[in-house]
Amino acid sequence: MWEDFRWGAATAAYQVEGAAGEDGRGPSIWDTFAHTPGKVLGGDTGDVAADHYHRWQEDVALMAALGLQSYRLSVSWSRVQPGGRGPLNPAGVAFYRRLLDELVAHDIAPVVTLYHWDLPQELEDAGGWPNRETAYAFAEYARLMARELGDRVALWTTLNEPWCSAFLGYASGVHAPGRTEPAAALAAAHHLNLAHGLATQAIRAELGEHTPVSAALNVHVTHPADPESAADLEAVAQINAVGNHVFLGPMLDGSYPTRLLRDTAHVTDWSFVEPGDLTTARQRMDVLGVNYYSTQLVRRYGGDGPAPRADGHGASSASPWVGADSVEFLPVAPPHTAMGWNVAPEALEELLLALDNAYPDQPLLVTENGAAYEDVVAPDGRIHDQARVAYYRDHIAAVLRAREAGVDVRGYTAWSLMDNFEWGYGYSKRFGIVRVDYETLERTPKDSALWYREVIRTGRLPGVEEAAALPVLGAGDVRAAQSSDR
């Protein structure tokens, strides 16, 4: 069981692996999307990414040298099952076996996410997540992965941020597959809920009822522009329904909120919800994964035409919030990260407390938290990313305060282990605590990585100014970790 507090870091397959056309891997929707002109900044693709597929041993040694206690990775569905159905690709399965074996050998608990947005293109061609059959294909894929990898996995995560999969992929079109069909987005959301439940059942049928399973949700923290305004408070409730309870409801309560169904009645009649679906979606979740980056500010919109929108982490964009046409998203006060997202560590504590209040028996795990900044390599070769160190220090402190208040938080996962392909932003945004030189693919731990290593080693939160004075992590340290059989 996932019972202890663990310090970890995370990546996702399409963002780091590369080797897009090697060893039998089939195309995913992100391969197609990234290769479509105009979809990704700079025309960047994940064809090479951080080349983790070829450098995984070096990367695990780096994790060990940093002292990581868990590593959250995702399986590329199209690498192990190229068309999303049918026989497995032995080379793809072997890659993940080797990777998981290496993690276990270094006492790093593998947290395996089965779906981090990279649907096999053949399944999208058949309708994608708006098609109910995709949920059943996903369950079969989950069953096969449990059979092939199950003895190596500490915690299974079915889905990462299904809100983004449904609404950024099928409503706004800013993520793959790039569709702009609000009704399809709501159908996709339901089938993702169904897929989570079916996959959880499939994993436990293979590995036993006590197998730890989770899902990682980007639960939105939304504040009213005027806390005294009933209209603005109503706008928050409207956003919470379509932003949070569209997944929390089915997964943890076994129902959709009435307000969500009412607010979206002009978009769909929800006839895709079949008898028994919500019972299936609600499966015991050993921990609820919580991804948090920033907040958003809203008010009731009183103008003509559609209101401005926001994306899944609170930054202004063209992303539609289906059923929230009368809500206006306002600029949030600085400081901001390079993504334009505000820095509000106190809201992470607020979120954890709110989830604990709503679901007091549900353990939580921070599965993503981090920041992109404009990193500069100093003359001494180091990356003195003081702003990122401050971000981590303040957010980890918020998690620890929530634990002290009695919230059952089982761990903290930094996003991301290394710089990578940042979806529609390509390689222009760097989230990593380890720098990747995209010309040479050399890895260099930033000050934030050295600071995080000290947190894990000592259990204390060093001051931001201490990070620059911490000893570097040299090649010898990584080699020593790589040769260790601890």
GROMACS .gro file of C-alpha atoms in nm, residues 97-299:
model
  203
   97ARG     CA    1   1.021  -0.353  -1.776
   98ARG     CA    2   1.385  -0.248  -1.786
   99LEU     CA    3   1.304   0.101  -1.665
  100LEU     CA    4   1.089  -0.021  -1.375
  101ASP     CA    5   1.347  -0.283  -1.277
  102GLU     CA    6   1.613  -0.014  -1.261
  103LEU     CA    7   1.394   0.209  -1.046
  104VAL     CA    8   1.315  -0.074  -0.806
  105ALA     CA    9   1.686  -0.165  -0.786
  106HIS     CA   10   1.751   0.189  -0.661
  107ASP     CA   11   1.462   0.186  -0.411
  108ILE     CA   12   1.267   0.438  -0.616
  109ALA     CA   13   0.895   0.355  -0.608
  110PRO     CA   14   0.746   0.358  -0.961
  111VAL     CA   15   0.420   0.551  -0.993
  112VAL     CA   16   0.287   0.448  -1.334
  113THR     CA   17   0.037   0.668  -1.516
  114LEU     CA   18  -0.141   0.476  -1.790
  115TYR     CA   19  -0.272   0.778  -1.978
  116HIS     CA   20  -0.096   1.114  -2.000
  117TRP     CA   21  -0.277   1.249  -2.307
  118ASP     CA   22  -0.116   1.042  -2.586
  119LEU     CA   23  -0.407   0.842  -2.730
  120PRO     CA   24  -0.308   0.605  -3.013
  121GLN     CA   25  -0.403   0.777  -3.338
  122GLU     CA   26  -0.600   0.475  -3.460
  123LEU     CA   27  -0.838   0.513  -3.166
  124GLU     CA   28  -0.883   0.881  -3.240
  125ASP     CA   29  -0.957   0.793  -3.602
  126ALA     CA   30  -1.235   0.570  -3.468
  127GLY     CA   31  -1.383   0.859  -3.269
  128GLY     CA   32  -1.143   0.915  -2.979
  129TRP     CA   33  -1.263   0.972  -2.624
  130PRO     CA   34  -1.611   1.087  -2.733
  131ASN     CA   35  -1.652   0.727  -2.855
  132ARG     CA   36  -1.757   0.491  -2.575
  133GLU     CA   37  -1.549   0.208  -2.720
  134THR     CA   38  -1.231   0.396  -2.631
  135ALA     CA   39  -1.307   0.342  -2.261
  136TYR     CA   40  -1.323  -0.035  -2.316
  137ALA     CA   41  -1.002  -0.031  -2.519
  138PHE     CA   42  -0.836   0.156  -2.234
  139ALA     CA   43  -0.954  -0.101  -1.980
  140GLU     CA   44  -0.804  -0.382  -2.187
  141TYR     CA   45  -0.478  -0.189  -2.219
  142ALA     CA   46  -0.476  -0.140  -1.841
  143ARG     CA   47  -0.534  -0.511  -1.787
  144LEU     CA   48  -0.244  -0.601  -2.014
  145MET     CA   49  -0.010  -0.353  -1.845
  146ALA     CA   50  -0.106  -0.490  -1.504
  147ARG     CA   51  -0.021  -0.838  -1.629
  148GLU     CA   52   0.311  -0.733  -1.784
  149LEU     CA   53   0.437  -0.478  -1.529
  150GLY     CA   54   0.232  -0.532  -1.215
  151ASP     CA   55   0.498  -0.677  -0.985
  152ARG     CA   56   0.714  -0.369  -1.038
  153VAL     CA   57   0.457  -0.090  -0.981
  154ALA     CA   58   0.406   0.077  -0.642
  155LEU     CA   59   0.103   0.283  -0.747
  156TRP     CA   60  -0.110   0.282  -1.062
  157THR     CA   61  -0.255   0.609  -1.190
  158THR     CA   62  -0.523   0.558  -1.451
  159LEU     CA   63  -0.551   0.910  -1.596
  160ASN     CA   64  -0.359   1.235  -1.574
  161GLU     CA   65  -0.569   1.551  -1.580
  162PRO     CA   66  -0.867   1.415  -1.774
  163TRP     CA   67  -1.009   1.769  -1.769
  164CYS     CA   68  -0.736   1.871  -2.012
  165SER     CA   69  -0.787   1.561  -2.226
  166ALA     CA   70  -1.158   1.636  -2.260
  167PHE     CA   71  -1.182   2.014  -2.273
  168LEU     CA   72  -0.847   2.127  -2.416
  169GLY     CA   73  -0.847   1.838  -2.664
  170TYR     CA   74  -1.210   1.839  -2.778
  171ALA     CA   75  -1.354   2.183  -2.690
  172SER     CA   76  -1.083   2.446  -2.733
  173GLY     CA   77  -0.860   2.244  -2.963
  174VAL     CA   78  -0.538   2.383  -2.811
  175HIS     CA   79  -0.428   2.028  -2.726
  176ALA     CA   80  -0.437   1.713  -2.934
  177PRO     CA   81  -0.646   1.605  -3.114
  178GLY     CA   82  -0.735   1.970  -3.174
  179ARG     CA   83  -1.113   1.941  -3.202
  180THR     CA   84  -1.357   2.221  -3.114
  181GLU     CA   85  -1.677   2.035  -3.036
  182PRO     CA   86  -1.823   2.117  -2.691
  183ALA     CA   87  -2.071   1.828  -2.693
  184ALA     CA   88  -1.789   1.589  -2.783
  185ALA     CA   89  -1.586   1.728  -2.493
  186LEU     CA   90  -1.859   1.639  -2.244
  187ALA     CA   91  -1.893   1.292  -2.394
  188ALA     CA   92  -1.514   1.257  -2.368
  189ALA     CA   93  -1.526   1.359  -2.002
  190HIS     CA   94  -1.783   1.091  -1.928
  191HIS     CA   95  -1.595   0.822  -2.115
  192LEU     CA   96  -1.276   0.916  -1.930
  193ASN     CA   97  -1.465   0.868  -1.602
  194LEU     CA   98  -1.591   0.534  -1.729
  195ALA     CA   99  -1.239   0.441  -1.844
  196HIS     CA  100  -1.099   0.515  -1.499
  197GLY     CA  101  -1.351   0.282  -1.338
  198LEU     CA  102  -1.313   0.004  -1.593
  199ALA     CA  103  -0.933   0.023  -1.579
  200THR     CA  104  -0.932   0.014  -1.199
  201GLN     CA  105  -1.146  -0.298  -1.209
  202ALA     CA  106  -0.920  -0.454  -1.472
  203ILE     CA  107  -0.600  -0.383  -1.277
  204ARG     CA  108  -0.741  -0.530  -0.959
  205ALA     CA  109  -0.881  -0.832  -1.141
  206GLU     CA  110  -0.525  -0.907  -1.253
  207LEU     CA  111  -0.330  -0.812  -0.941
  208GLY     CA  112  -0.571  -0.837  -0.651
  209GLU     CA  113  -0.833  -0.621  -0.485
  210HIS     CA  114  -0.579  -0.442  -0.267
  211THR     CA  115  -0.368  -0.313  -0.557
  212PRO     CA  116  -0.317   0.064  -0.508
  213VAL     CA  117  -0.486   0.271  -0.781
  214SER     CA  118  -0.529   0.645  -0.821
  215ALA     CA  119  -0.614   0.917  -1.071
  216ALA     CA  120  -0.444   1.258  -1.098
  217LEU     CA  121  -0.680   1.555  -1.129
  218ASN     CA  122  -0.597   1.922  -1.187
  219VAL     CA  123  -0.845   2.043  -0.930
  220HIS     CA  124  -0.905   2.413  -0.999
  221VAL     CA  125  -0.880   2.674  -0.725
  222THR     CA  126  -1.118   2.951  -0.826
  223HIS     CA  127  -1.178   3.271  -0.631
  224PRO     CA  128  -1.451   3.534  -0.675
  225ALA     CA  129  -1.353   3.882  -0.786
  226ASP     CA  130  -1.575   4.015  -0.506
  227PRO     CA  131  -1.615   3.776  -0.212
  228GLU     CA  132  -1.922   3.975  -0.103
  229SER     CA  133  -2.094   3.941  -0.440
  230ALA     CA  134  -2.354   3.665  -0.460
  231ALA     CA  135  -2.324   3.675  -0.839
  232ASP     CA  136  -1.947   3.622  -0.829
  233LEU     CA  137  -1.982   3.342  -0.575
  234GLU     CA  138  -2.233   3.181  -0.809
  235ALA     CA  139  -1.979   3.212  -1.092
  236VAL     CA  140  -1.728   3.022  -0.876
  237ALA     CA  141  -1.984   2.747  -0.814
  238GLN     CA  142  -2.051   2.725  -1.186
  239ILE     CA  143  -1.680   2.684  -1.262
  240ASN     CA  144  -1.633   2.430  -0.985
  241ALA     CA  145  -1.908   2.215  -1.134
  242VAL     CA  146  -1.754   2.190  -1.481
  243GLY     CA  147  -1.392   2.227  -1.368
  244ASN     CA  148  -1.381   1.995  -1.069
  245HIS     CA  149  -1.696   1.799  -1.000
  246VAL     CA  150  -1.722   1.669  -1.356
  247PHE     CA  151  -1.454   1.422  -1.239
  248LEU     CA  152  -1.465   1.433  -0.859
  249GLY     CA  153  -1.838   1.360  -0.871
  250PRO     CA  154  -1.831   1.033  -1.067
  251MET     CA  155  -1.497   0.909  -0.927
  252LEU     CA  156  -1.562   0.981  -0.559
  253ASP     CA  157  -1.940   1.026  -0.525
  254GLY     CA  158  -2.074   0.812  -0.808
  255SER     CA  159  -2.279   1.096  -0.957
  256TYR     CA  160  -2.267   1.414  -1.160
  257PRO     CA  161  -2.376   1.732  -0.980
  258THR     CA  162  -2.723   1.852  -1.077
  259ARG     CA  163  -2.586   2.196  -1.148
  260LEU     CA  164  -2.342   2.058  -1.408
  261LEU     CA  165  -2.621   1.878  -1.592
  262ARG     CA  166  -2.837   2.192  -1.580
  263ASP     CA  167  -2.561   2.430  -1.693
  264THR     CA  168  -2.469   2.211  -1.991
  265ALA     CA  169  -2.821   2.110  -2.100
  266HIS     CA  170  -2.797   2.347  -2.397
  267VAL     CA  171  -2.486   2.160  -2.513
  268THR     CA  172  -2.584   1.795  -2.463
  269ASP     CA  173  -2.858   1.580  -2.316
  270TRP     CA  174  -2.602   1.348  -2.151
  271SER     CA  175  -2.762   1.048  -2.322
  272PHE     CA  176  -2.415   0.891  -2.345
  273VAL     CA  177  -2.440   0.810  -1.972
  274GLU     CA  178  -2.569   0.453  -1.958
  275PRO     CA  179  -2.714   0.265  -1.659
  276GLY     CA  180  -2.437   0.146  -1.428
  277ASP     CA  181  -2.171   0.383  -1.565
  278LEU     CA  182  -2.146   0.595  -1.252
  279THR     CA  183  -2.127   0.291  -1.028
  280THR     CA  184  -1.839   0.170  -1.245
  281ALA     CA  185  -1.666   0.508  -1.234
  282ARG     CA  186  -1.670   0.511  -0.855
  283GLN     CA  187  -1.398   0.271  -0.748
  284ARG     CA  188  -1.193   0.280  -0.429
  285MET     CA  189  -0.907   0.522  -0.480
  286ASP     CA  190  -0.609   0.452  -0.256
  287VAL     CA  191  -0.487   0.807  -0.302
  288LEU     CA  192  -0.631   1.095  -0.502
  289GLY     CA  193  -0.361   1.259  -0.712
  290VAL     CA  194  -0.370   1.640  -0.697
  291ASN     CA  195  -0.196   1.851  -0.961
  292TYR     CA  196  -0.166   2.217  -0.863
  293TYR     CA  197   0.006   2.517  -1.022
  294SER     CA  198  -0.198   2.836  -0.985
  295THR     CA  199  -0.536   2.994  -0.918
  296GLN     CA  200  -0.795   3.181  -1.120
  297LEU     CA  201  -1.021   3.477  -1.054
  298VAL     CA  202  -1.376   3.501  -1.189
  299ARG     CA  203  -1.685   3.719  -1.187
   0.00000   0.00000   0.00000
